[in-house]
JSON list of C-alpha atoms in Angstrom, two decimals:
[
{"chain": "T", "resi": 1, "resn": "MET", "atom": "CA", "xyz": [64.53, 92.78, 335.72]},
{"chain": "T", "resi": 2, "resn": "ILE", "atom": "CA", "xyz": [61.68, 93.91, 333.52]},
{"chain": "T", "resi": 3, "resn": "VAL", "atom": "CA", "xyz": [59.28, 91.34, 334.97]},
{"chain": "T", "resi": 4, "resn": "ASN", "atom": "CA", "xyz": [60.17, 92.35, 338.55]},
{"chain": "T", "resi": 5, "resn": "ILE", "atom": "CA", "xyz": [59.68, 96.03, 337.85]},
{"chain": "T", "resi": 6, "resn": "ALA", "atom": "CA", "xyz": [56.46, 95.44, 335.88]},
{"chain": "T", "resi": 7, "resn": "LYS", "atom": "CA", "xyz": [54.98, 93.37, 338.72]},
{"chain": "T", "resi": 8, "resn": "ALA", "atom": "CA", "xyz": [55.94, 96.03, 341.26]},
{"chain": "T", "resi": 9, "resn": "THR", "atom": "CA", "xyz": [54.35, 98.73, 339.10]},
{"chain": "T", "resi": 10, "resn": "ARG", "atom": "CA", "xyz": [51.14, 96.73, 338.89]},
{"chain": "T", "resi": 11, "resn": "ALA", "atom": "CA", "xyz": [51.19, 96.35, 342.68]},
{"chain": "T", "resi": 12, "resn": "VAL", "atom": "CA", "xyz": [51.02, 100.12, 343.27]},
{"chain": "T", "resi": 13, "resn": "PRO", "atom": "CA", "xyz": [47.61, 100.77, 344.86]},
{"chain": "T", "resi": 14, "resn": "ALA", "atom": "CA", "xyz": [45.37, 102.18, 342.15]},
{"chain": "T", "resi": 15, "resn": "ASP", "atom": "CA", "xyz": [43.18, 103.86, 344.77]},
{"chain": "T", "resi": 16, "resn": "LEU", "atom": "CA", "xyz": [46.15, 105.88, 345.98]},
{"chain": "T", "resi": 17, "resn": "VAL", "atom": "CA", "xyz": [46.94, 107.07, 342.47]},
{"chain": "T", "resi": 18, "resn": "LEU", "atom": "CA", "xyz": [43.27, 107.90, 341.80]},
{"chain": "T", "resi": 19, "resn": "MET", "atom": "CA", "xyz": [43.01, 109.81, 345.08]},
{"chain": "T", "resi": 20, "resn": "ALA", "atom": "CA", "xyz": [46.11, 111.84, 344.26]},
{"chain": "T", "resi": 21, "resn": "ARG", "atom": "CA", "xyz": [44.74, 112.64, 340.80]},
{"chain": "T", "resi": 22, "resn": "ALA", "atom": "CA", "xyz": [41.36, 113.58, 342.32]},
{"chain": "T", "resi": 23, "resn": "PHE", "atom": "CA", "xyz": [43.11, 116.14, 344.52]},
{"chain": "T", "resi": 24, "resn": "GLY", "atom": "CA", "xyz": [44.77, 117.66, 341.46]},
{"chain": "T", "resi": 25, "resn": "VAL", "atom": "CA", "xyz": [48.25, 116.23, 341.90]},
{"chain": "T", "resi": 26, "resn": "SER", "atom": "CA", "xyz": [50.13, 116.27, 338.62]},
{"chain": "T", "resi": 27, "resn": "ARG", "atom": "CA", "xyz": [51.10, 113.06, 336.87]},
{"chain": "T", "resi": 28, "resn": "THR", "atom": "CA", "xyz": [54.78, 113.85, 337.35]},
{"chain": "T", "resi": 29, "resn": "THR", "atom": "CA", "xyz": [54.32, 114.25, 341.09]},
{"chain": "T", "resi": 30, "resn": "VAL", "atom": "CA", "xyz": [52.28, 111.05, 341.31]},
{"chain": "T", "resi": 31, "resn": "LEU", "atom": "CA", "xyz": [55.00, 109.22, 339.47]},
{"chain": "T", "resi": 32, "resn": "ARG", "atom": "CA", "xyz": [57.77, 110.74, 341.60]},
{"chain": "T", "resi": 33, "resn": "GLN", "atom": "CA", "xyz": [56.04, 110.57, 344.99]},
{"chain": "T", "resi": 34, "resn": "ILE", "atom": "CA", "xyz": [53.92, 107.41, 344.75]},
{"chain": "T", "resi": 35, "resn": "VAL", "atom": "CA", "xyz": [54.99, 105.08, 341.96]},
{"chain": "T", "resi": 36, "resn": "VAL", "atom": "CA", "xyz": [58.79, 105.38, 342.13]},
{"chain": "T", "resi": 37, "resn": "PRO", "atom": "CA", "xyz": [59.04, 104.80, 345.92]},
{"chain": "T", "resi": 38, "resn": "ALA", "atom": "CA", "xyz": [56.67, 101.83, 345.66]},
{"chain": "T", "resi": 39, "resn": "VAL", "atom": "CA", "xyz": [58.75, 100.28, 342.88]},
{"chain": "T", "resi": 40, "resn": "ALA", "atom": "CA", "xyz": [62.20, 101.14, 344.33]},
{"chain": "T", "resi": 41, "resn": "GLY", "atom": "CA", "xyz": [62.59, 98.00, 346.45]},
{"chain": "T", "resi": 42, "resn": "SER", "atom": "CA", "xyz": [61.74, 95.65, 343.61]},
{"chain": "T", "resi": 43, "resn": "THR", "atom": "CA", "xyz": [64.00, 97.58, 341.25]},
{"chain": "T", "resi": 44, "resn": "VAL", "atom": "CA", "xyz": [66.97, 97.24, 343.60]},
{"chain": "T", "resi": 45, "resn": "ALA", "atom": "CA", "xyz": [66.21, 93.53, 344.05]},
{"chain": "T", "resi": 46, "resn": "ALA", "atom": "CA", "xyz": [66.10, 93.11, 340.26]},
{"chain": "T", "resi": 47, "resn": "VAL", "atom": "CA", "xyz": [69.41, 94.94, 339.84]},
{"chain": "T", "resi": 48, "resn": "ARG", "atom": "CA", "xyz": [70.95, 92.80, 342.59]},
{"chain": "T", "resi": 49, "resn": "PHE", "atom": "CA", "xyz": [69.78, 89.65, 340.83]},
{"chain": "T", "resi": 50, "resn": "ALA", "atom": "CA", "xyz": [71.07, 90.88, 337.46]},
{"chain": "T", "resi": 51, "resn": "ILE", "atom": "CA", "xyz": [74.50, 91.72, 338.87]},
{"chain": "T", "resi": 52, "resn": "MET", "atom": "CA", "xyz": [74.81, 88.37, 340.61]},
{"chain": "T", "resi": 53, "resn": "SER", "atom": "CA", "xyz": [73.76, 86.57, 337.42]},
{"chain": "T", "resi": 54, "resn": "ALA", "atom": "CA", "xyz": [76.30, 88.56, 335.42]},
{"chain": "T", "resi": 55, "resn": "TRP", "atom": "CA", "xyz": [79.05, 87.62, 337.90]},
{"chain": "T", "resi": 56, "resn": "ASN", "atom": "CA", "xyz": [78.10, 83.97, 337.58]},
{"chain": "T", "resi": 57, "resn": "GLY", "atom": "CA", "xyz": [78.14, 84.26, 333.80]},
{"chain": "T", "resi": 58, "resn": "LEU", "atom": "CA", "xyz": [81.57, 85.84, 333.97]},
{"chain": "T", "resi": 59, "resn": "LEU", "atom": "CA", "xyz": [82.84, 83.01, 336.15]},
{"chain": "T", "resi": 60, "resn": "LEU", "atom": "CA", "xyz": [81.44, 80.45, 333.71]},
{"chain": "T", "resi": 61, "resn": "ALA", "atom": "CA", "xyz": [82.98, 82.23, 330.72]},
{"chain": "T", "resi": 62, "resn": "GLU", "atom": "CA", "xyz": [86.35, 82.33, 332.46]},
{"chain": "T", "resi": 63, "resn": "TRP", "atom": "CA", "xyz": [85.99, 78.67, 333.44]},
{"chain": "T", "resi": 64, "resn": "PHE", "atom": "CA", "xyz": [85.56, 77.55, 329.83]},
{"chain": "T", "resi": 65, "resn": "GLY", "atom": "CA", "xyz": [87.34, 80.11, 327.71]},
{"chain": "T", "resi": 66, "resn": "ALA", "atom": "CA", "xyz": [89.78, 82.39, 329.50]},
{"chain": "T", "resi": 67, "resn": "THR", "atom": "CA", "xyz": [93.45, 82.16, 330.32]},
{"chain": "T", "resi": 68, "resn": "SER", "atom": "CA", "xyz": [93.21, 84.33, 333.43]},
{"chain": "T", "resi": 69, "resn": "GLY", "atom": "CA", "xyz": [90.71, 85.32, 336.09]},
{"chain": "T", "resi": 70, "resn": "VAL", "atom": "CA", "xyz": [88.99, 83.69, 339.03]},
{"chain": "T", "resi": 71, "resn": "GLY", "atom": "CA", "xyz": [87.11, 81.21, 336.86]},
{"chain": "T", "resi": 72, "resn": "TRP", "atom": "CA", "xyz": [90.26, 80.13, 335.06]},
{"chain": "T", "resi": 73, "resn": "ARG", "atom": "CA", "xyz": [92.17, 79.74, 338.35]},
{"chain": "T", "resi": 74, "resn": "SER", "atom": "CA", "xyz": [89.32, 77.72, 339.83]},
{"chain": "T", "resi": 75, "resn": "ARG", "atom": "CA", "xyz": [89.33, 75.41, 336.84]},
{"chain": "T", "resi": 76, "resn": "TYR", "atom": "CA", "xyz": [93.11, 75.12, 336.93]},
{"chain": "T", "resi": 77, "resn": "TRP", "atom": "CA", "xyz": [93.02, 73.81, 340.49]},
{"chain": "T", "resi": 78, "resn": "TYR", "atom": "CA", "xyz": [89.97, 71.67, 339.73]},
{"chain": "T", "resi": 79, "resn": "ASP", "atom": "CA", "xyz": [91.73, 70.02, 336.78]},
{"chain": "T", "resi": 80, "resn": "ALA", "atom": "CA", "xyz": [94.82, 69.47, 338.96]},
{"chain": "T", "resi": 81, "resn": "ASN", "atom": "CA", "xyz": [92.63, 67.61, 341.50]},
{"chain": "T", "resi": 82, "resn": "GLN", "atom": "CA", "xyz": [93.69, 70.06, 344.20]},
{"chain": "T", "resi": 83, "resn": "LEU", "atom": "CA", "xyz": [90.55, 70.65, 346.24]},
{"chain": "T", "resi": 84, "resn": "ASP", "atom": "CA", "xyz": [92.20, 73.18, 348.54]},
{"chain": "T", "resi": 85, "resn": "GLY", "atom": "CA", "xyz": [93.25, 75.46, 345.65]},
{"chain": "T", "resi": 86, "resn": "PHE", "atom": "CA", "xyz": [89.88, 75.09, 343.98]},
{"chain": "T", "resi": 87, "resn": "LEU", "atom": "CA", "xyz": [87.98, 75.94, 347.16]},
{"chain": "T", "resi": 88, "resn": "ALA", "atom": "CA", "xyz": [90.29, 78.89, 347.85]},
{"chain": "T", "resi": 89, "resn": "TRP", "atom": "CA", "xyz": [89.47, 80.48, 344.47]},
{"chain": "T", "resi": 90, "resn": "VAL", "atom": "CA", "xyz": [85.77, 79.72, 344.88]},
{"chain": "T", "resi": 91, "resn": "LEU", "atom": "CA", "xyz": [85.97, 81.41, 348.28]},
{"chain": "T", "resi": 92, "resn": "VAL", "atom": "CA", "xyz": [87.62, 84.45, 346.66]},
{"chain": "T", "resi": 93, "resn": "PHE", "atom": "CA", "xyz": [84.75, 84.63, 344.18]},
{"chain": "T", "resi": 94, "resn": "ILE", "atom": "CA", "xyz": [82.14, 84.33, 346.93]},
{"chain": "T", "resi": 95, "resn": "LEU", "atom": "CA", "xyz": [83.87, 86.98, 349.03]},
{"chain": "T", "resi": 96, "resn": "LEU", "atom": "CA", "xyz": [83.90, 89.38, 346.08]},
{"chain": "T", "resi": 97, "resn": "LEU", "atom": "CA", "xyz": [80.16, 88.88, 345.66]},
{"chain": "T", "resi": 98, "resn": "VAL", "atom": "CA", "xyz": [79.43, 89.35, 349.36]},
{"chain": "T", "resi": 99, "resn": "ILE", "atom": "CA", "xyz": [81.62, 92.45, 349.60]},
{"chain": "T", "resi": 100, "resn": "ALA", "atom": "CA", "xyz": [80.01, 93.97, 346.50]},
{"chain": "T", "resi": 101, "resn": "ASP", "atom": "CA", "xyz": [76.59, 93.21, 347.96]},
{"chain": "T", "resi": 102, "resn": "LEU", "atom": "CA", "xyz": [77.36, 94.67, 351.38]},
{"chain": "T", "resi": 103, "resn": "LEU", "atom": "CA", "xyz": [79.36, 97.71, 350.34]},
{"chain": "T", "resi": 104, "resn": "ILE", "atom": "CA", "xyz": [77.63, 98.73, 347.12]},
{"chain": "T", "resi": 105, "resn": "LEU", "atom": "CA", "xyz": [74.17, 97.23, 346.76]},
{"chain": "T", "resi": 106, "resn": "GLY", "atom": "CA", "xyz": [73.23, 97.29, 350.46]},
{"chain": "T", "resi": 107, "resn": "PRO", "atom": "CA", "xyz": [73.60, 101.08, 350.87]},
{"chain": "T", "resi": 108, "resn": "ILE", "atom": "CA", "xyz": [71.77, 101.65, 347.58]},
{"chain": "T", "resi": 109, "resn": "GLU", "atom": "CA", "xyz": [68.89, 99.49, 348.76]},
{"chain": "T", "resi": 110, "resn": "ARG", "atom": "CA", "xyz": [68.75, 101.24, 352.14]},
{"chain": "T", "resi": 111, "resn": "TYR", "atom": "CA", "xyz": [68.71, 104.61, 350.38]},
{"chain": "T", "resi": 112, "resn": "ALA", "atom": "CA", "xyz": [66.02, 103.57, 347.89]},
{"chain": "T", "resi": 113, "resn": "THR", "atom": "CA", "xyz": [63.75, 102.12, 350.59]},
{"chain": "T", "resi": 114, "resn": "ARG", "atom": "CA", "xyz": [64.46, 104.63, 353.38]},
{"chain": "T", "resi": 115, "resn": "TRP", "atom": "CA", "xyz": [60.83, 105.74, 353.38]},
{"chain": "T", "resi": 116, "resn": "ARG", "atom": "CA", "xyz": [59.70, 102.31, 354.62]},
{"chain": "T", "resi": 117, "resn": "THR", "atom": "CA", "xyz": [61.16, 102.89, 358.09]},
{"chain": "T", "resi": 118, "resn": "ALA", "atom": "CA", "xyz": [58.92, 105.91, 358.63]}
]
């Protein structure tokens, strides 16, 4: 996340910031009106990546060490050589990720980058 946000911050046009400062715009306003909107898309993408990585880590932890959860159920069916049960639980996991992405992260991204449509 930090690398994504740092790269996005470095990509903010320096000329735009210098022009705003030359016209007497305060640093707070430059940060709020120029830097934050320019970095918003990359920040949302970094958060999306972090959440998806955390979900995958949770699945892996449940796979190896839990006695309940989607990861444990997937492993149960995998160990029982029942492909249909295994794929059903994997599908449940994928659907949870897609629903979280569409219903939670999608609207946040649209809100954070709404200025790009103008």
